[in-house]
Coordinates of N, CA and C in Angstrom, one line a residue:
M1 N 20.0 15.9 -5.6 CA 19.1 15.1 -6.4 C 18.8 13.8 -5.7
L2 N 19.9 13.1 -5.2 CA 19.7 11.8 -4.6 C 18.8 12.0 -3.3
D3 N 18.9 13.1 -2.6 CA 18.1 13.3 -1.4 C 16.6 13.3 -1.8
I4 N 16.3 14.0 -2.9 CA 14.9 14.1 -3.3 C 14.4 12.7 -3.7
T5 N 15.2 11.9 -4.4 CA 14.9 10.5 -4.7 C 14.6 9.7 -3.5
V6 N 15.5 9.8 -2.5 CA 15.4 9.0 -1.3 C 14.1 9.4 -0.6
K7 N 13.8 10.6 -0.5 CA 12.6 11.1 0.2 C 11.3 10.6 -0.5
G8 N 11.4 10.6 -1.8 CA 10.2 10.0 -2.6 C 10.0 8.6 -2.3
A9 N 11.2 7.8 -2.3 CA 11.1 6.4 -2.1 C 10.6 6.1 -0.7
E10 N 11.0 6.9 0.3 CA 10.6 6.7 1.7 C 9.1 7.0 1.8
A11 N 8.6 8.0 1.1 CA 7.2 8.3 1.1 C 6.3 7.2 0.5
I12 N 6.8 6.6 -0.6 CA 6.1 5.5 -1.2 C 6.1 4.3 -0.2
E13 N 7.3 4.0 0.4 CA 7.3 2.8 1.3 C 6.4 3.0 2.5
K14 N 6.3 4.3 3.0 CA 5.4 4.6 4.1 C 4.0 4.4 3.7
A15 N 3.6 4.8 2.5 CA 2.2 4.7 2.0 C 1.9 3.2 1.9
V16 N 2.8 2.4 1.3 CA 2.6 0.9 1.2 C 2.4 0.3 2.5
R17 N 3.2 0.7 3.5 CA 3.1 0.1 4.9 C 1.7 0.4 5.4
K18 N 1.2 1.7 5.2 CA -0.1 2.1 5.7 C -1.2 1.3 5.1
V19 N -1.1 1.1 3.7 CA -2.1 0.4 3.0 C -2.2 -1.0 3.5
L20 N -1.0 -1.7 3.7 CA -1.0 -3.0 4.3 C -1.5 -3.1 5.7
A21 N -1.2 -2.1 6.5 CA -1.6 -2.0 7.9 C -3.2 -1.9 8.0
D22 N -3.8 -1.3 7.0 CA -5.2 -1.1 6.9 C -5.9 -2.3 6.2
S23 N -5.1 -3.4 6.1 CA -5.6 -4.7 5.7 C -6.0 -4.8 4.2
W24 N -5.4 -3.9 3.3 CA -5.6 -4.0 1.9 C -4.6 -5.0 1.4
R25 N -5.0 -5.9 0.5 CA -4.1 -7.0 0.0 C -4.4 -7.2 -1.5
T26 N -3.3 -7.7 -2.2 CA -3.5 -8.2 -3.6 C -3.7 -9.7 -3.4
A27 N -4.1 -10.4 -4.4 CA -4.4 -11.8 -4.4 C -3.2 -12.7 -3.9
D28 N -2.0 -12.2 -4.3 CA -0.8 -13.0 -4.0 C -0.4 -13.0 -2.5
I29 N -0.9 -12.0 -1.8 CA -0.6 -12.0 -0.3 C -1.9 -12.1 0.5
F30 N -3.0 -12.3 -0.1 CA -4.3 -12.4 0.6 C -4.5 -13.7 1.2
K31 N -4.8 -13.8 2.5 CA -5.1 -15.0 3.2 C -6.4 -14.9 4.0
K32 N -7.5 -15.3 3.4 CA -8.8 -15.1 4.0 C -8.8 -15.6 5.5
D33 N -8.4 -16.8 5.7 CA -8.5 -17.4 7.0 C -7.5 -16.8 8.0
A34 N -6.5 -16.2 7.5 CA -5.5 -15.6 8.5 C -6.0 -14.3 9.0
D35 N -6.7 -13.5 8.2 CA -7.2 -12.2 8.7 C -8.5 -11.9 8.0
D36 N -9.6 -12.2 8.6 CA -11.0 -12.0 8.0 C -11.2 -10.5 7.7
S37 N -10.5 -9.6 8.2 CA -10.7 -8.2 7.9 C -10.0 -7.7 6.7
A38 N -9.1 -8.6 6.1 CA -8.4 -8.2 4.9 C -9.3 -7.9 3.7
K39 N -8.9 -6.9 3.0 CA -9.7 -6.5 1.8 C -8.9 -6.7 0.5
L40 N -9.5 -7.4 -0.4 CA -8.8 -7.8 -1.7 C -8.9 -6.7 -2.7
L41 N -7.8 -6.4 -3.4 CA -7.7 -5.5 -4.5 C -6.9 -6.2 -5.6
G42 N -7.2 -5.7 -6.8 CA -6.3 -6.1 -7.9 C -5.0 -5.2 -7.9
T43 N -4.1 -5.5 -8.8 CA -2.9 -4.7 -8.8 C -3.1 -3.2 -9.1
K44 N -4.0 -2.9 -10.1 CA -4.4 -1.5 -10.4 C -5.0 -0.9 -9.2
G45 N -5.9 -1.6 -8.5 CA -6.5 -1.1 -7.3 C -5.6 -0.8 -6.2
M46 N -4.6 -1.7 -6.0 CA -3.6 -1.5 -5.0 C -2.7 -0.3 -5.3
G47 N -2.3 -0.1 -6.5 CA -1.6 1.1 -6.9 C -2.4 2.3 -6.7
A48 N -3.7 2.3 -7.0 CA -4.5 3.5 -6.8 C -4.6 3.7 -5.3
K49 N -4.7 2.7 -4.5 CA -4.8 2.9 -3.0 C -3.5 3.5 -2.5
V50 N -2.4 3.0 -2.9 CA -1.1 3.6 -2.5 C -1.1 5.1 -2.9
L51 N -1.5 5.4 -4.1 CA -1.5 6.9 -4.5 C -2.5 7.7 -3.6
E52 N -3.6 7.1 -3.3 CA -4.6 7.8 -2.4 C -3.9 8.1 -1.1
Y53 N -3.2 7.1 -0.5 CA -2.5 7.3 0.8 C -1.4 8.4 0.6
L54 N -0.7 8.3 -0.5 CA 0.4 9.3 -0.7 C -0.2 10.7 -0.7
R55 N -1.3 10.9 -1.4 CA -1.9 12.2 -1.6 C -2.6 12.7 -0.3
S56 N -2.9 11.8 0.6 CA -3.6 12.3 1.8 C -2.7 12.6 3.0
K57 N -1.4 12.5 2.8 CA -0.5 12.7 3.9 C -0.3 14.2 4.3

């Protein structure tokens, strides 16, 4: 059971890293002048984006 939980957590962490690597950001970590390619999402949008990345693996 723990192995399944760990694999799920690792998949989520990997999806979050990919979302961030593709310049998606929520307002609390968005810095326009630091990276002009950053794309702003709300928290619901960020959650949806992570799910999208999880489903596309």
